[in-house]
mmCIF file of C-alpha atoms and ligand atoms in Angstrom:
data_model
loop_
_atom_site.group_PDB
_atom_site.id
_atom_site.type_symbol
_atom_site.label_atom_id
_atom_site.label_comp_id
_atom_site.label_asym_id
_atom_site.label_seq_id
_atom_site.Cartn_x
_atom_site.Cartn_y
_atom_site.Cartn_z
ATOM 1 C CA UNK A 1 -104.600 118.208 164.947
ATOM 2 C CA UNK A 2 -101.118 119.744 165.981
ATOM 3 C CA UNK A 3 -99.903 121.040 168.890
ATOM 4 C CA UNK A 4 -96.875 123.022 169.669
ATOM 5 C CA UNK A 5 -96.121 123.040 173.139
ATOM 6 C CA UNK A 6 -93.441 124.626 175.008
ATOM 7 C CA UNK A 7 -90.664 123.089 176.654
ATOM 8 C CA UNK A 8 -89.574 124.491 180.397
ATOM 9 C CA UNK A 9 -91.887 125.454 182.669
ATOM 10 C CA UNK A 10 -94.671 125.097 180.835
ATOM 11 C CA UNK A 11 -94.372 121.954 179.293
ATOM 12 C CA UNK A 12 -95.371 120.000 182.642
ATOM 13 C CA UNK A 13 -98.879 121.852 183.258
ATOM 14 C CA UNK A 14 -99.419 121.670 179.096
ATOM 15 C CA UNK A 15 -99.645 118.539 179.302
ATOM 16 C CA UNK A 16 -102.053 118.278 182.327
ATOM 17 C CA UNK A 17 -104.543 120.541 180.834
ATOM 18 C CA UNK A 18 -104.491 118.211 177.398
ATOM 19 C CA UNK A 19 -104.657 114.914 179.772
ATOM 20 C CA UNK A 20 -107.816 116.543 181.537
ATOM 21 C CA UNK A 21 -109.072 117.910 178.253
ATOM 22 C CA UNK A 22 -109.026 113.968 176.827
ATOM 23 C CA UNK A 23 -105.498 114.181 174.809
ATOM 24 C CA UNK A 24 -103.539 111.955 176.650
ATOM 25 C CA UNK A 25 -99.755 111.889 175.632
ATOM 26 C CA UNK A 26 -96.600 110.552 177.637
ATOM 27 C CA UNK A 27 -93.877 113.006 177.377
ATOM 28 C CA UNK A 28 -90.906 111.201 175.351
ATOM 29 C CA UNK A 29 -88.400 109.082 177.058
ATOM 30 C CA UNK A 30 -85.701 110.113 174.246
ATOM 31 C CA UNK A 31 -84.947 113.473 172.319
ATOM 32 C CA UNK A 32 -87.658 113.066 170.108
ATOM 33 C CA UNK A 33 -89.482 116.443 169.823
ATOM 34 C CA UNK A 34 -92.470 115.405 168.469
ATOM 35 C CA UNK A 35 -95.167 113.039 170.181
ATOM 36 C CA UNK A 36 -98.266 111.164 168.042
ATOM 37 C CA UNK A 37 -101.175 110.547 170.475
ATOM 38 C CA UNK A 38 -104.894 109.475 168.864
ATOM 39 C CA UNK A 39 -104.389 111.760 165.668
ATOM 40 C CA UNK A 40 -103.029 114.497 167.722
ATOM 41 C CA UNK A 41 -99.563 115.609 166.923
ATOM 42 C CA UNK A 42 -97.890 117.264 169.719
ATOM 43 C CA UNK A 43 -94.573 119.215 168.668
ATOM 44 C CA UNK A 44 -92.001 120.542 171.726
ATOM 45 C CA UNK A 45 -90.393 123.983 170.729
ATOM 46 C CA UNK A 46 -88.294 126.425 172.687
ATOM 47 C CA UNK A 47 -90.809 128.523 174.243
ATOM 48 C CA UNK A 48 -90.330 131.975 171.726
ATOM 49 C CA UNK A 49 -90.690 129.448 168.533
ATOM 50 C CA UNK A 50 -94.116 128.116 169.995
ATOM 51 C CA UNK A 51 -95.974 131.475 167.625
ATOM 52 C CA UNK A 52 -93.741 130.721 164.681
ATOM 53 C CA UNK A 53 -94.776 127.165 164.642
ATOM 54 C CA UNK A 54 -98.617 128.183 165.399
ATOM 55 C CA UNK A 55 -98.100 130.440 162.417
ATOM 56 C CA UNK A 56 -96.881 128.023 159.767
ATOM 57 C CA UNK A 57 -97.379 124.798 161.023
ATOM 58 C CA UNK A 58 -99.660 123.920 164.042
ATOM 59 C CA UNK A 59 -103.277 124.141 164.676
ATOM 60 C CA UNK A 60 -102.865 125.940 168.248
ATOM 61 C CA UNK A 61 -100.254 126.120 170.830
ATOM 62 C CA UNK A 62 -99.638 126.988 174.300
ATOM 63 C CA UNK A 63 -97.319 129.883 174.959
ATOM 64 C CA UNK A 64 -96.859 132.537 177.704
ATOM 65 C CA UNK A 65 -98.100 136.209 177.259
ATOM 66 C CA UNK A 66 -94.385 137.076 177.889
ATOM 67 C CA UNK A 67 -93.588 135.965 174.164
ATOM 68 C CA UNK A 68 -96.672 136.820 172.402
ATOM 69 C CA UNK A 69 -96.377 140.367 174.210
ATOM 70 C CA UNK A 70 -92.982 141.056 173.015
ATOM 71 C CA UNK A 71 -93.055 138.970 169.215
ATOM 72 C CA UNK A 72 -96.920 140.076 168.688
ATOM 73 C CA UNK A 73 -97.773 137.079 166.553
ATOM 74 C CA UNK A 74 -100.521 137.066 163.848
ATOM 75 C CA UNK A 75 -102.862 134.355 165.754
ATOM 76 C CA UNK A 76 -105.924 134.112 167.288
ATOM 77 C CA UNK A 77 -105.897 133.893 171.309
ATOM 78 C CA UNK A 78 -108.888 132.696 172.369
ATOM 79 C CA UNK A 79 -108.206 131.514 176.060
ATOM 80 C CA UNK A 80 -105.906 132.644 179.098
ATOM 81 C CA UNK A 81 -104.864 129.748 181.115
ATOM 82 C CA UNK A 82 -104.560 129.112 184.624
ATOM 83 C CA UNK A 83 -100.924 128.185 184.964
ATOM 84 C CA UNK A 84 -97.534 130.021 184.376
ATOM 85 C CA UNK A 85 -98.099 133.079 186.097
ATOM 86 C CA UNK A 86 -94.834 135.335 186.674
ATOM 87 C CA UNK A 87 -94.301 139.204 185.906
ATOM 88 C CA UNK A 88 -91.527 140.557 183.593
ATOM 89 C CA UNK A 89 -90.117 143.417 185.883
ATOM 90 C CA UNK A 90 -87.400 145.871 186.272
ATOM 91 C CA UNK A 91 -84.393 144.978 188.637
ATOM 92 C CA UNK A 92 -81.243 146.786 189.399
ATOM 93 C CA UNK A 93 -78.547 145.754 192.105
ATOM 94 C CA UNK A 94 -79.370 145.671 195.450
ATOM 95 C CA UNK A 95 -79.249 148.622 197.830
ATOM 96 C CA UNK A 96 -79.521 151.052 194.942
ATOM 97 C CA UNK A 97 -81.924 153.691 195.354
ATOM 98 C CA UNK A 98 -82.481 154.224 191.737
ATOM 99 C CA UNK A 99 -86.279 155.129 190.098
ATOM 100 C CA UNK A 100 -87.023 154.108 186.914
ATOM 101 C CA UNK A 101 -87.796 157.719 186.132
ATOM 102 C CA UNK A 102 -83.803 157.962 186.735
ATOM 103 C CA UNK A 103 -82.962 155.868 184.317
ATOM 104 C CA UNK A 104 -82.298 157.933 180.756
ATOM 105 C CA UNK A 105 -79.366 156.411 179.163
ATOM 106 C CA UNK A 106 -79.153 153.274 181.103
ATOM 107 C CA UNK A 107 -78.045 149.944 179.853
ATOM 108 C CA UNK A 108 -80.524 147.520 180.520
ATOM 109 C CA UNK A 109 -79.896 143.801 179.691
ATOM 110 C CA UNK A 110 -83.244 141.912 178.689
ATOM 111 C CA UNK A 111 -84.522 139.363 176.152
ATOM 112 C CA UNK A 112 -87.464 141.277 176.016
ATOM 113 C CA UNK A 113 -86.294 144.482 173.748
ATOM 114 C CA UNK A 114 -89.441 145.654 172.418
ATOM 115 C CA UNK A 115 -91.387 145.294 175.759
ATOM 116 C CA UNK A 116 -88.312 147.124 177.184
ATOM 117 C CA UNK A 117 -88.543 150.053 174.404
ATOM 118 C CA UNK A 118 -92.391 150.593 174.702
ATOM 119 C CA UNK A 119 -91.885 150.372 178.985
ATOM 120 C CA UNK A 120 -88.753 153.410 178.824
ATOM 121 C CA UNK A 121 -90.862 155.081 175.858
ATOM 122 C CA UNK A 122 -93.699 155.284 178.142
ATOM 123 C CA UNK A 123 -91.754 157.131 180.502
ATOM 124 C CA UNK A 124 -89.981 159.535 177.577
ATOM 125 C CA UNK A 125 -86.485 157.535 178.670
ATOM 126 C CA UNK A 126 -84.016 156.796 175.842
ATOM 127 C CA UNK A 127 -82.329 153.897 177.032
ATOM 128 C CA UNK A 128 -79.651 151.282 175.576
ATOM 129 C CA UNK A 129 -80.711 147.531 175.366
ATOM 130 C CA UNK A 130 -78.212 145.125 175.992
ATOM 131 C CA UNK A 131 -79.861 142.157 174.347
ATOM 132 C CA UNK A 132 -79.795 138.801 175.993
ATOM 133 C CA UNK A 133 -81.061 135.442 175.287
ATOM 134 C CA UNK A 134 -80.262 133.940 178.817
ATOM 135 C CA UNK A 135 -78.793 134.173 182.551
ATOM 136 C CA UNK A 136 -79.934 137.998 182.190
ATOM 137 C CA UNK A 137 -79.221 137.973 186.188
ATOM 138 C CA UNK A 138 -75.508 137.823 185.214
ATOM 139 C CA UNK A 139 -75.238 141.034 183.546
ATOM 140 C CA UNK A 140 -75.147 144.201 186.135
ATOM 141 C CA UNK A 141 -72.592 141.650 188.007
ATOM 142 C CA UNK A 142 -70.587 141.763 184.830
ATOM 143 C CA UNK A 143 -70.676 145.685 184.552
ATOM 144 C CA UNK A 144 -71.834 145.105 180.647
ATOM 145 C CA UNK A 145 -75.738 146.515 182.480
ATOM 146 C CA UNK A 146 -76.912 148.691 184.506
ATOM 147 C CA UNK A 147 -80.287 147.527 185.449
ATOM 148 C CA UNK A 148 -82.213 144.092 183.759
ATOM 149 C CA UNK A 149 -86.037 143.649 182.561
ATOM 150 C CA UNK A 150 -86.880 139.751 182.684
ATOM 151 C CA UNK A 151 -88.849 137.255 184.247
ATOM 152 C CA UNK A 152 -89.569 137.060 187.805
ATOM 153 C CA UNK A 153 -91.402 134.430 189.551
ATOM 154 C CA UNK A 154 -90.260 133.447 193.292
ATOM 155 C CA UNK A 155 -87.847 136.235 192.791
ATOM 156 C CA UNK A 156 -85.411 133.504 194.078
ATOM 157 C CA UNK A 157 -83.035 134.077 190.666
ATOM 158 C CA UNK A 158 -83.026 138.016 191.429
ATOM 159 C CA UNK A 159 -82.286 137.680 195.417
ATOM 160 C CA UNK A 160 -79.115 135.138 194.365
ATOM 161 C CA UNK A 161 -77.959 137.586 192.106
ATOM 162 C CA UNK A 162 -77.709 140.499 193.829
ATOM 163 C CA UNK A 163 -80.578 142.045 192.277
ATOM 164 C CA UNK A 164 -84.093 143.553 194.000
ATOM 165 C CA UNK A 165 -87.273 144.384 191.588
ATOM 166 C CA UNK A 166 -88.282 147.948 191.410
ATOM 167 C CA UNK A 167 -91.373 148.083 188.934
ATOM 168 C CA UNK A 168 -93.620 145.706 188.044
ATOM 169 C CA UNK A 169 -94.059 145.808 183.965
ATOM 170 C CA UNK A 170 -96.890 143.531 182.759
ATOM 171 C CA UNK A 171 -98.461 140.405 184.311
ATOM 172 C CA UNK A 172 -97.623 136.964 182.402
ATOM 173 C CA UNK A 173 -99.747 134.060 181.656
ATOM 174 C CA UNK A 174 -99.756 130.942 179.897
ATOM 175 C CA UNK A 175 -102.187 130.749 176.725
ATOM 176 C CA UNK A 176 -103.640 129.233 174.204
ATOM 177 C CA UNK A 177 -103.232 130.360 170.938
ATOM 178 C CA UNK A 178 -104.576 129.316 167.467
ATOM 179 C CA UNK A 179 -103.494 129.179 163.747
ATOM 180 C CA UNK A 180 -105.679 132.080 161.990
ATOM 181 C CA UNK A 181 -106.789 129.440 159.116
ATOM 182 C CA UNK A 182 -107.496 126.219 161.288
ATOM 183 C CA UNK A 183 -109.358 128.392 163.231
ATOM 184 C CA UNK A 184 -111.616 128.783 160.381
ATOM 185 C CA UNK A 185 -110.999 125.549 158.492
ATOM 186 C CA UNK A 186 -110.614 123.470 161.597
ATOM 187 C CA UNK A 187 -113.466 125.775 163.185
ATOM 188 C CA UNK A 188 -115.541 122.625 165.236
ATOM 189 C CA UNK A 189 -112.483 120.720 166.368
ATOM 190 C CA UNK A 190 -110.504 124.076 167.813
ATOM 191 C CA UNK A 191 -114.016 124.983 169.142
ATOM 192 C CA UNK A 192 -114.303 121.633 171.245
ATOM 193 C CA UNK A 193 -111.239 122.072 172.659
ATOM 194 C CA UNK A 194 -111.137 125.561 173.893
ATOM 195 C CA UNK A 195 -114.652 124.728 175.198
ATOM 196 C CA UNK A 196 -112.983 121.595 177.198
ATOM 197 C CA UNK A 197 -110.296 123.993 178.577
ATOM 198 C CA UNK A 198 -112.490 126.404 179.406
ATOM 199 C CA UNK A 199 -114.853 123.584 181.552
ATOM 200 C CA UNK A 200 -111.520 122.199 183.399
ATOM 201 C CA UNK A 201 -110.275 125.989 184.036
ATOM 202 C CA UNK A 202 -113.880 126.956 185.807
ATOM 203 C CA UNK A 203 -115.222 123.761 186.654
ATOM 204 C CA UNK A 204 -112.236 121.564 187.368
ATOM 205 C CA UNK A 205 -113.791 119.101 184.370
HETATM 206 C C1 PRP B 301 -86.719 132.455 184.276
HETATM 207 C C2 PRP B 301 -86.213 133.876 184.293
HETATM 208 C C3 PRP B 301 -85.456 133.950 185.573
HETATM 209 C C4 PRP B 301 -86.140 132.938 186.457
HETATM 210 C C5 PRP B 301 -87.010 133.614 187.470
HETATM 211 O O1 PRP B 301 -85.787 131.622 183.706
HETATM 212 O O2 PRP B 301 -85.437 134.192 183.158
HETATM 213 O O3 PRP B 301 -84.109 133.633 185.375
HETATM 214 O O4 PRP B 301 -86.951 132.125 185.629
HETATM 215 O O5 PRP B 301 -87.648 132.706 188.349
HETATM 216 P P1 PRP B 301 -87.604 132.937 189.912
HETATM 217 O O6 PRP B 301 -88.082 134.340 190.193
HETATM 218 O O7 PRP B 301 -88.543 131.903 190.485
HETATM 219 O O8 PRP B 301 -86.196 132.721 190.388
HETATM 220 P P2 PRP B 301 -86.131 130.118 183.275
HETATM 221 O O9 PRP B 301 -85.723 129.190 184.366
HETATM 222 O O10 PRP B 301 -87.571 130.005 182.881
HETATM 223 O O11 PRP B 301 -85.195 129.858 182.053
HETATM 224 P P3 PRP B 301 -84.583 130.863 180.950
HETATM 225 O O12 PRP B 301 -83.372 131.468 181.591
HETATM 226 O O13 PRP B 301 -84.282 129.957 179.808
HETATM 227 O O14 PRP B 301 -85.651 131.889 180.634
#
């Protein structure tokens, strides 16, 4: 079986839930990005490849609902996961008074551009994405945005930055998510372990 895992945050408490599930794997001393374990094959990806791997290469992955949200992958997501939980929120700079309703026309910096779109749409706000891949925090600073949509967890990164979070978009998650034709071809094994999960989630076994 394969495994696409994603590196960052996630990787640590992947790798606990596969340990307590029975797939016991030492993370790699060296740059190596794949890790062969008892027939399972794990593979480390940047965290938005994790669904393109799933899709074309790996039996099921772990991913958070951040990047399935915004890339809407063609897999099967049979499981929510106790770990990784953050927001993806609005933030502008500190001390600004400024609604989201105010925000028609804004430039908002974000690696998130279609969960930004549908969030503005929802309000009937036409605003311009600044597209990001990283360091989104740096960007109002800069002057090249005028408010961000990212990640938030401690809010620590924000509060550093000069920023404060005004609106709450969508809760994120860390998940599992399965290949569309294991999950039919490999139908027992993928069963098994989602059931293991599932036991360790609830049960703590
Ligand atoms: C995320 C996010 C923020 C930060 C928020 O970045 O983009 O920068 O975490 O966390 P906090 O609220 O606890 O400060 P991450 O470190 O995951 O790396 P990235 O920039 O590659 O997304």
């Amino acid at each position: 079986m394969r495994i696409a895992l994603p590196k960052g945050r996630l990787f640590e408490p992947s790798m606990r839930l596969l340990k307590d599930i029975g797939i016991s794997a030492d993370a790699p001393e060296n740059r190596s990005l794949i890790i062969r374990s008892n027939g399972y094959e794990i593979m480390l990806a940047k965290p938005s490849d994790v669904p393109v791997y799933v899709t074309n290469a790996a039996d099921i992955g772990i991913v958070g609902s951040d990047i399935t949200e915004e890339s809407q992958p063609d897999v099967f997501i049979p499981l929510r996961l106790n770990f990784g939980n953050c927001r993806i929120s609005l933030a502008v700079p500190s001390g600004s008074d400024i609604r989201p309703e105010d925000m028609d026309g804004f430039r908002i910096a974000t690696k998130y551009r279609n969960i930004t779109k549908k969030y503005f749409d929802s309000l009937g706000l036409d605003v311009r994405i600044i597209p990001l891949s990283g360091s989104i925090e740096l960007a109002p600073s800069l002057g090249i945005a005028d408010a961000i949509v990212d990640i938030v967890d401690t809010g620590t990164t924000l509060r550093e930055n000069g920023l404060s979070e005004i609106h709450k978009i969508i809760d994120v998650y860390a998940q599992l998510i399965v290949n569309r034709i294991s999950q039919k071809s490999k139908f027992e094994e993928i069963n098994n372990v989602v059931t293991r999960m599932e036991n360790v989630i609830e049960n703590g076994y």
